[in-house]
Coordinates of C-alpha atoms and ligand atoms in Angstrom, one line a residue:
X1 CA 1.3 -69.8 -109.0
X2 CA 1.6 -67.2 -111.3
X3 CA 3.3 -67.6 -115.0
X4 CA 4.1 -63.9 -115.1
X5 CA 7.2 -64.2 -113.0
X6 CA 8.6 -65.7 -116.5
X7 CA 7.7 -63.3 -119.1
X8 CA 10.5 -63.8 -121.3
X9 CA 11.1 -63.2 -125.2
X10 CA 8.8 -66.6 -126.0
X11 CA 5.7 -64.2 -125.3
X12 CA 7.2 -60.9 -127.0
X13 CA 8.0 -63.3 -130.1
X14 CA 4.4 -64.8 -130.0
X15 CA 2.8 -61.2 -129.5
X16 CA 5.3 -59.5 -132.0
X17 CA 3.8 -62.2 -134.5
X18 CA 0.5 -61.2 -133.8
X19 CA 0.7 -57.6 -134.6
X20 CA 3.1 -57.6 -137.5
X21 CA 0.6 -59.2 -139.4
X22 CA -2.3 -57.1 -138.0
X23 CA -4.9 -60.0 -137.1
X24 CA -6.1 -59.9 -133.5
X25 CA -9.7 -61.8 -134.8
X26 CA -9.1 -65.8 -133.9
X27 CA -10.9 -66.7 -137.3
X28 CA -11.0 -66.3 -141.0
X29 CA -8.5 -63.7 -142.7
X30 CA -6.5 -66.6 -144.2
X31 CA -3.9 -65.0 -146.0
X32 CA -3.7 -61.9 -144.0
X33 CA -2.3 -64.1 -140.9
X34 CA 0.7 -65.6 -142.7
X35 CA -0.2 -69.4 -140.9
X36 CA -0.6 -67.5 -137.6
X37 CA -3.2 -69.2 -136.1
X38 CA -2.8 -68.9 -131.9
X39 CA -5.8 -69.5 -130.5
X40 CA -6.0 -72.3 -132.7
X41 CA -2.3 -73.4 -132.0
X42 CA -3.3 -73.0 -128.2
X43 CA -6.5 -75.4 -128.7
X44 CA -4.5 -78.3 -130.4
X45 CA -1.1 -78.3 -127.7
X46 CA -3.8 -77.6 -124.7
X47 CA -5.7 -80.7 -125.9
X48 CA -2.3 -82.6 -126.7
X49 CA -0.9 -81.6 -123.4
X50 CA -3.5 -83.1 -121.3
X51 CA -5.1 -85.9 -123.0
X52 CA -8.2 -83.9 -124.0
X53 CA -10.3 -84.8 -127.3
X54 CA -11.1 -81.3 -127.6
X55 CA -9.9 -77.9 -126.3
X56 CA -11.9 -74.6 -126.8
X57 CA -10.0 -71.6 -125.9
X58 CA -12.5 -68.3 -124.4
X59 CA -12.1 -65.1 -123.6
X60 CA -11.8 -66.2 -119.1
X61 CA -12.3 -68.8 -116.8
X62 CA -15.5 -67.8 -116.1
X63 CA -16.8 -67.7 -119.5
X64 CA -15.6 -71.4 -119.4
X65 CA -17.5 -72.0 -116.9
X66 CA -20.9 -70.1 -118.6
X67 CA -20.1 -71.9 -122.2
X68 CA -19.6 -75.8 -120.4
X69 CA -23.2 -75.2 -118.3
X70 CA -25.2 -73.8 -121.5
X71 CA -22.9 -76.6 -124.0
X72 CA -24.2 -79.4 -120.5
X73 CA -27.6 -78.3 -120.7
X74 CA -28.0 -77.0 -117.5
X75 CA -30.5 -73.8 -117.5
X76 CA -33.3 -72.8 -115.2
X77 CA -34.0 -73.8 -112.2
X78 CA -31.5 -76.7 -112.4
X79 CA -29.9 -77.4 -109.4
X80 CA -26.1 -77.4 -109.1
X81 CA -23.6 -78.4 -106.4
X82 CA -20.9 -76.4 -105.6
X83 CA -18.3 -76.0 -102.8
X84 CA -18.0 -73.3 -100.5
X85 CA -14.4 -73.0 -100.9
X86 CA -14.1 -71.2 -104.3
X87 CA -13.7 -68.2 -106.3
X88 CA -17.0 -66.5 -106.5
X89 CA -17.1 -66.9 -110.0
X90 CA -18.0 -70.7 -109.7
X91 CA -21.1 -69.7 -107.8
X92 CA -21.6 -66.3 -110.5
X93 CA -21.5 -68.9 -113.3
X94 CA -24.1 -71.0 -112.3
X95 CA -26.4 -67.9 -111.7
X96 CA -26.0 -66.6 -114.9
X97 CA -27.3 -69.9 -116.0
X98 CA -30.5 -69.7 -114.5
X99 CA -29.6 -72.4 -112.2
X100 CA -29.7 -72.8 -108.3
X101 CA -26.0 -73.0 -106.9
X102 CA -26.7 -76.0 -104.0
X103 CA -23.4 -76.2 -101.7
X104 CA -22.1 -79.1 -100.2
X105 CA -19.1 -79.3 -97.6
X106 CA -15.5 -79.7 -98.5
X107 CA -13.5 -82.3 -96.6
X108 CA -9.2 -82.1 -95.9
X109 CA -8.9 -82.2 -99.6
X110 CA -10.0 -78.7 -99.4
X111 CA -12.6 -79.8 -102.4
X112 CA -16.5 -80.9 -102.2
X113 CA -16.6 -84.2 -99.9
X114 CA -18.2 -86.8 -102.5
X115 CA -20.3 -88.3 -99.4
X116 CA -21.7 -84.4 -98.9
X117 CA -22.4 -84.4 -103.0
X118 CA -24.5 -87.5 -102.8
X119 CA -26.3 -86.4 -99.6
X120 CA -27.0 -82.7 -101.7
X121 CA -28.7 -85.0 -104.4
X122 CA -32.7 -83.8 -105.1
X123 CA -34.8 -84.7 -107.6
X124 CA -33.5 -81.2 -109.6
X125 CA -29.8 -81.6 -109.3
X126 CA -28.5 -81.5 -113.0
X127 CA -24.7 -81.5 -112.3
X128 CA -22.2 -81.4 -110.2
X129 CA -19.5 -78.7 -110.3
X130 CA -16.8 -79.9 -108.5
X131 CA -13.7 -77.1 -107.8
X132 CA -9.5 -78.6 -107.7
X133 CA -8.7 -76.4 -105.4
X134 CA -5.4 -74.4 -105.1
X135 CA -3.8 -76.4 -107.4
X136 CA -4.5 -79.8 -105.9
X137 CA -7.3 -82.1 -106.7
X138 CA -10.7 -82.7 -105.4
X139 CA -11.3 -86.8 -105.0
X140 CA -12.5 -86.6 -108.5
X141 CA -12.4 -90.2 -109.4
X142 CA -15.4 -91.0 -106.5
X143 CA -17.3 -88.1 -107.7
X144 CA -17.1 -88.8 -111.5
X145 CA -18.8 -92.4 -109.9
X146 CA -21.5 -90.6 -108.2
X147 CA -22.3 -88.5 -111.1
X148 CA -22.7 -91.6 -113.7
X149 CA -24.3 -93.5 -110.9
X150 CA -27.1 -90.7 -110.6
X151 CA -27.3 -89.7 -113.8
X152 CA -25.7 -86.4 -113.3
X153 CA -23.4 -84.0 -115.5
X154 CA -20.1 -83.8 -113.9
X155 CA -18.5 -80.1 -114.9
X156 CA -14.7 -79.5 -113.4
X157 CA -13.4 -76.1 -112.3
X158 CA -10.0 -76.8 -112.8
X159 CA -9.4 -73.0 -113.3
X160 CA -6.6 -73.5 -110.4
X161 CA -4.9 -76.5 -111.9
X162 CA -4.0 -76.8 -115.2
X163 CA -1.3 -79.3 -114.9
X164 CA -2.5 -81.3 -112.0
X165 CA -3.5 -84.8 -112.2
X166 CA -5.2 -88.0 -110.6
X167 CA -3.4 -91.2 -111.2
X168 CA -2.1 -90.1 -114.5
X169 CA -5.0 -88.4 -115.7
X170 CA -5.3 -84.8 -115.9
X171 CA -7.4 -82.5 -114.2
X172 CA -10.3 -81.0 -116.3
X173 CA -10.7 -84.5 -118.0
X174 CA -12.7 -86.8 -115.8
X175 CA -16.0 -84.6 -116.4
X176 CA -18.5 -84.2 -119.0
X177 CA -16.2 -81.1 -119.3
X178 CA -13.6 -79.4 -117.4
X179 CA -12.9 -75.2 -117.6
X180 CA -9.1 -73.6 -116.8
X181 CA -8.9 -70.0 -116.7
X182 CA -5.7 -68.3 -118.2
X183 CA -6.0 -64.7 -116.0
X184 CA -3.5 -62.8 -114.8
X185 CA -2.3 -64.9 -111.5
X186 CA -3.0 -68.1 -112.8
X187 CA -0.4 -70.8 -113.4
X188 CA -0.2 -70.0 -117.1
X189 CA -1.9 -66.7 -118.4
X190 CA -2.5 -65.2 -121.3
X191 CA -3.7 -61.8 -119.2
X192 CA -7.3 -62.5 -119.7
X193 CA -8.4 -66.1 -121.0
X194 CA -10.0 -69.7 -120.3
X195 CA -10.1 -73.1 -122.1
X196 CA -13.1 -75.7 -122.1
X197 CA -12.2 -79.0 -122.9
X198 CA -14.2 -82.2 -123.6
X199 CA -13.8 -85.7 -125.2
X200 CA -17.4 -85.8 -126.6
X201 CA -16.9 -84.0 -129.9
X202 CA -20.8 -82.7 -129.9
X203 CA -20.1 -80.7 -126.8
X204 CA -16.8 -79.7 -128.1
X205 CA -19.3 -78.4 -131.7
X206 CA -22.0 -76.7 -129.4
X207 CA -19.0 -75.2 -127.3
X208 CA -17.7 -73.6 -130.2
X209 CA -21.0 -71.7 -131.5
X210 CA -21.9 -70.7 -128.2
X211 CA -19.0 -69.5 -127.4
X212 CA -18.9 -66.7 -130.9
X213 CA -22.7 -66.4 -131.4
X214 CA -23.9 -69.4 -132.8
X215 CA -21.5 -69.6 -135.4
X216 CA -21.1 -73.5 -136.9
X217 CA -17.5 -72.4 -138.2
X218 CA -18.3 -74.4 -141.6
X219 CA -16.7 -73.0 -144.2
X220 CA -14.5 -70.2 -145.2
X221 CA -16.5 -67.4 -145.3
X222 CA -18.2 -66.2 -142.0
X223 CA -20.9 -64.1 -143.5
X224 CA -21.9 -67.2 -145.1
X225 CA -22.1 -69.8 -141.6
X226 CA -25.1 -71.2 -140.4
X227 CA -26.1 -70.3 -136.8
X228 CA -28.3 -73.2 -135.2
X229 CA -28.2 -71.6 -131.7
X230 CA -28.5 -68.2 -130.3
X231 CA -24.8 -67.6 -128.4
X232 CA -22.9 -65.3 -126.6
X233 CA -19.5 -63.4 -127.2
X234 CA -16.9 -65.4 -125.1
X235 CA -14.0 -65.0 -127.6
X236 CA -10.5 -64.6 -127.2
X237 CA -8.2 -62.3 -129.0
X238 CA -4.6 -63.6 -131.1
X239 CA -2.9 -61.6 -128.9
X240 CA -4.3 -63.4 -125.7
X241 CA -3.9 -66.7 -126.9
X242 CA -0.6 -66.0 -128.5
X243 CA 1.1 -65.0 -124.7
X244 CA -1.0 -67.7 -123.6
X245 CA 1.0 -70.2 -126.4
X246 CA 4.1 -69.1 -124.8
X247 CA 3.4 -69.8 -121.6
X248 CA 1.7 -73.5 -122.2
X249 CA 5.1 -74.1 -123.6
X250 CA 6.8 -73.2 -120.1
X251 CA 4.3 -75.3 -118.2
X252 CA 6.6 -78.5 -117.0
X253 CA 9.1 -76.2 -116.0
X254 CA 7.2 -74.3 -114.0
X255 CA 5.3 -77.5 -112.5
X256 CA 8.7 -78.4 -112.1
X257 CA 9.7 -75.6 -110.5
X258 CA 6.8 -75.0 -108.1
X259 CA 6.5 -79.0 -106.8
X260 CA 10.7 -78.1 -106.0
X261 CA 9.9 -75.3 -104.1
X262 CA 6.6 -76.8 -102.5
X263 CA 8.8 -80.0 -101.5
X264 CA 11.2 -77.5 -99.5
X265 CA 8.9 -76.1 -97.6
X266 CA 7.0 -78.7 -97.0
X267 CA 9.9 -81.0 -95.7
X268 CA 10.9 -78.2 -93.1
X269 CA 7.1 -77.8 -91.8
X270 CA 7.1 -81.3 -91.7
X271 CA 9.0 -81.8 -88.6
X272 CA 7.0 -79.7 -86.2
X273 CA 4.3 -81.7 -83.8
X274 CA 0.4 -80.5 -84.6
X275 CA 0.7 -79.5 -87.9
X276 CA -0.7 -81.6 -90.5
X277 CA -1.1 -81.1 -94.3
X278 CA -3.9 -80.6 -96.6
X279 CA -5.1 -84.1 -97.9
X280 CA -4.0 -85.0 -101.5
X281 CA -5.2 -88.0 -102.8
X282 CA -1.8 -88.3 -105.0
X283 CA 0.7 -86.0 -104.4
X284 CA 2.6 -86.2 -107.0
X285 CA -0.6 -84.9 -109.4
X286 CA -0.4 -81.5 -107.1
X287 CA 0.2 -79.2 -109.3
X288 CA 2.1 -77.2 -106.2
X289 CA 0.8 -73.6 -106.3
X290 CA -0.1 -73.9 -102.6
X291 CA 1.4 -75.3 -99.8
X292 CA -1.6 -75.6 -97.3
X293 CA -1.5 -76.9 -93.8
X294 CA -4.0 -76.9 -90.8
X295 CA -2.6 -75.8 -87.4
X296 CA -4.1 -77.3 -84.3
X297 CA -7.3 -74.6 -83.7
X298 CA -8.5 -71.8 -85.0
X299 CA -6.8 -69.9 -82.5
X300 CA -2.9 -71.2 -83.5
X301 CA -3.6 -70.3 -86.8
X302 CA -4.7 -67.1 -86.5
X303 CA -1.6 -66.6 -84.5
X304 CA 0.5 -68.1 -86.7
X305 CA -0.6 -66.3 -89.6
X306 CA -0.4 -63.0 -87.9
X307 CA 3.4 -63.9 -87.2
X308 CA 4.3 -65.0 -90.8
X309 CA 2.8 -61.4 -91.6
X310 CA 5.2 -59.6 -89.2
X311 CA 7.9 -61.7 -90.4
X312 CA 7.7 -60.6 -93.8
X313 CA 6.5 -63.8 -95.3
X314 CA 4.4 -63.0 -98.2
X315 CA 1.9 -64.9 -100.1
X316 CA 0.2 -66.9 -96.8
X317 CA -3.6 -66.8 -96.5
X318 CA -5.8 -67.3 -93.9
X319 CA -8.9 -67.8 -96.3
X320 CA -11.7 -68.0 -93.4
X321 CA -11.7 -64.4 -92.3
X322 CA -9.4 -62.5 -94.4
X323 CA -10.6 -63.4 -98.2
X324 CA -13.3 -63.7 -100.5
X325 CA -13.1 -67.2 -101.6
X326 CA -15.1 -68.6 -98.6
X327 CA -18.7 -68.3 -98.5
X328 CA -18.5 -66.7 -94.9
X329 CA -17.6 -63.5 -96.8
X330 CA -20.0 -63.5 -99.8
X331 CA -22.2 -61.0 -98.4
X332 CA -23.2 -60.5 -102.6
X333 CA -24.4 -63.5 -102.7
X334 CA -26.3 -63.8 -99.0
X335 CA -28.2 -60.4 -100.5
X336 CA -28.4 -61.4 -103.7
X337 CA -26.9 -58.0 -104.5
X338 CA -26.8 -57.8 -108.7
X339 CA -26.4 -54.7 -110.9
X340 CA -30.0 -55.7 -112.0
X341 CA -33.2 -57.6 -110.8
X342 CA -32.0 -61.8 -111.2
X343 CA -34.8 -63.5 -112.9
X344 CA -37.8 -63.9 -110.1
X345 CA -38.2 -67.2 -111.0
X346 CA -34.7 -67.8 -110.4
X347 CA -34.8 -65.9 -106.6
X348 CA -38.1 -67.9 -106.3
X349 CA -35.9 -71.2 -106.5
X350 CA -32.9 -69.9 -104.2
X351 CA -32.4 -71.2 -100.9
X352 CA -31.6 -68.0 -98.3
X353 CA -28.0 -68.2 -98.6
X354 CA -27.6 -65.4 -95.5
X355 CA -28.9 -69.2 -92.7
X356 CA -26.2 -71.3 -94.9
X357 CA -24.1 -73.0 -92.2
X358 CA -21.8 -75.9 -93.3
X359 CA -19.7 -76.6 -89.9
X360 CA -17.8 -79.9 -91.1
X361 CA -16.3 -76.8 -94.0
X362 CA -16.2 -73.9 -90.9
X363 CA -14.0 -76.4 -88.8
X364 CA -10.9 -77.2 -91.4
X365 CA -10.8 -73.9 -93.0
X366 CA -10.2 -72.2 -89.6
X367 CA -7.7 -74.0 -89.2
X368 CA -6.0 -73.9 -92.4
X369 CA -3.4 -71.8 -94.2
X370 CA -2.3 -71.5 -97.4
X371 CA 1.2 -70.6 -98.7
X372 CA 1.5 -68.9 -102.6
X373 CA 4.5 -71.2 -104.0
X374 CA 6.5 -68.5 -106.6
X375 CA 8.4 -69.3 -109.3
X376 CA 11.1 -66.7 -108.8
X377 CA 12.4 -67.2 -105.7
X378 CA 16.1 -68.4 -105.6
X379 CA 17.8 -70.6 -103.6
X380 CA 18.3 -67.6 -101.0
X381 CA 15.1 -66.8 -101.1
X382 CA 13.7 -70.3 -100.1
X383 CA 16.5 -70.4 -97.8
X384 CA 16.0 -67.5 -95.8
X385 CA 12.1 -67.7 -96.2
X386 CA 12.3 -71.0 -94.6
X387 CA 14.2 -69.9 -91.6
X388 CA 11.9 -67.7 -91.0
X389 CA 8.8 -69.7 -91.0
X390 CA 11.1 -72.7 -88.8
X391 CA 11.8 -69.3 -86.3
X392 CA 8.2 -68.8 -86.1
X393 CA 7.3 -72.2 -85.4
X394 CA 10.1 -73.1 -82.9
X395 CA 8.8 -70.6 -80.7
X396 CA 5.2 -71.9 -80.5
X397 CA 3.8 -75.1 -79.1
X398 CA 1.7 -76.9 -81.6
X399 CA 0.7 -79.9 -79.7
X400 CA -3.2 -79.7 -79.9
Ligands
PLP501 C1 -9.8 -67.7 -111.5 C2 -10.9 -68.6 -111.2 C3 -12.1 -68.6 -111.9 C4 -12.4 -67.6 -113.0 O1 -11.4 -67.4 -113.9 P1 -11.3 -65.9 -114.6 O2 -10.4 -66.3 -115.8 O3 -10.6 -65.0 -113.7 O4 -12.6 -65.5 -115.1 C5 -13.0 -69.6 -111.7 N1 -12.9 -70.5 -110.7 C6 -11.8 -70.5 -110.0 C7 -11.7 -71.6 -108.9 C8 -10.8 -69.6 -110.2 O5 -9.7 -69.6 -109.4

């Protein structure tokens, strides 16, 4: 998963760069950049990269998400559906908005079911938020059919899969608009950062004020732009985008790299009886950060996972109990615990997260474990980390 196994001198060049010239600030100071322009750079190879009419580049993944729901027009008391497997941020970002995160179940893609989504539908759903997942992609194409059949704005989280795609087509591109994060353990990173993409060029215009105040970016003097909405600060620094740069230019290799390493293990987990694989509607658009697989019961996999962990085998996650991307641990948002008062209006609107109870999503994430694919592993590595996972397995019965 993450790009910081292969810092190299690409990023201290792109950095070193930055500061010689002395320009961290994304816009304007023409001359004093010497045709440094990262951020910039980032938006156009981004966009290039992924067959994207527009890329913005922000300051994270979740101001991605907060710029494409304010540039979507989704606000108070909108209703949005989310999954309930996720980074809380997905769920934070629709908050923030005003708007009433609505959940629907995943299915063995790991991502919202679109059958769940259209059963979710009320009178105030404004979008649907769809998240790909640990790399892997949600069954995008049926829900982008939903959404233009109802009416609805499709927004993608791909903030776990730049790189992946469906048939050809890359994640973060069948929505209205899709958000990547560029943190610190993502795929590519740029420390902090996130992109929004779009092919309508109005959201791509509205992206861009909100995103640095209002600003309409006409012009070559800043003091002297036009500011047609009120904003926020979601900007990223040159020195963000410009490791970011450098690591957009490493991404087929690492794809390349991971789907190697994900093939290996997968191909040895293969031949055991009662395990089975997450779903991927085309496997060859995983962008292979993950390797996730569903034992026969809850029970097996606790055991199994509790045996990888005496074995040494790092990276494995048994996201039910033991993380916070499930909603059965977001005791935050059951309480509705903020730093300060949420909006009453907004609380008004809330379902009471703490009865929430979406079996079909309790059954197959028991069962499940995920396995962090790294880029630095060497031959030996795999080799002897795949022993060790065929030792574990040998010795247990699987047969459900
Ligand atoms: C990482 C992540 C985010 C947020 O990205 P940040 O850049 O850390 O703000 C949002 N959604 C998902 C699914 C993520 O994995």
């Amino acid at each position: 998963m993450p790009g910081f196994e292969w810092f190299g001198n690409e990023e201290r060049k792109e950095v070193a760069d930055v500061l010689d010239t002395g320009v961290l600030f994304r816009f304007g100071f023409d001359q004093a950049r010497q045709e440094h322009w990262k951020a910039k750079t980032f938006e156009i190879e981004l966009a290039k990269r992924i067959g994207a009419g527009h890329a913005l580049l922000c300051s994270s993944g979740t101001a991605a998400l907060s710029i494409a729901l304010a540039t979507c027009g989704v606000g108070a008391g909108d209703e949005v559906i989310v999954p309930p497997f996720t980074f809380i941020a997905t769920i934070e970002a629709v908050l923030n908005a005003g708007a009433v995160p609505v959940f629907a179940e995943i299915d063995e893609t790991l991502c919202l079911d679109p059958k769940s989504v259209k059963a979710a539908i009320t009178p105030r759903t404004k979008a649907v938020l769809p998240v790909h997942m640990c790399g892997a992609m949600a069954r995008i194409d049926e829900i982008k059919d939903i959404c233009t059949q109802k009416g609805l704005i499709l927004i993608e989280d791909a903030c776990q899969a730049v790189g992946g795609t469906l048939n050809g087509k890359a994640l973060g591109t069948f929505g209205n608009m899709g958000c990547f994060s560029f943190d610190a353990v993502k795929t590519i990173t740029c420390g902090e950062g996130g992109a929004v993409v779009t092919d309508e060029q109005q959201l791509y215009l509205t992206a861009d004020a909100y995103a640095d105040h209002g600003h309409d970016h006409i012009g070559n003097d800043r003091g002297a732009e036009g500011h047609p909405i009120l904003g926020n600060n979601f900007r990223i620094s040159e020195l963000n985008a410009a490791v970011g740069l450098a690591q957009l230019r490493k991404l087929d290799q690492i794809l390349d790299t991971q789907r190697k390493h994900k093939a290996a293990i997968k191909t040895a987990i293969k031949k055991f009886d009662g395990i089975t694989f997450r779903c991927v509607p085309d496997e060859e658009g995983d962008s292979a950060t993950f390797l996730s697989f569903f034992l026969p019961d809850e029970t097996k996999a606790k055991q199994v996972i509790t045996e990888f962990g005496q074995a040494g085998i790092d990276g494995c996650f048994y996201w039910y109990s033991n993380n916070w991307h499930y909603y059965r641990q977001w005791e935050h948002l059951k309480n509705l615990s903020s730093a300060a008062s949420l909006p009453i209006t907004l609380v008004k609107g809330l379902p009471d997260y703490r009865n929430l109870s979406l079996n079909r999503s309790d059954h197959i994430m028991s069962k499940l474990i995920s396995m962090q694919i790294k880029l630095s592993w060497s031959d030996d590595d795999l080799n002897r980390r795949i022993e060790k996972i065929e030792g574990i397995l040998k010795h247990s019965s699987f047969a459900p």
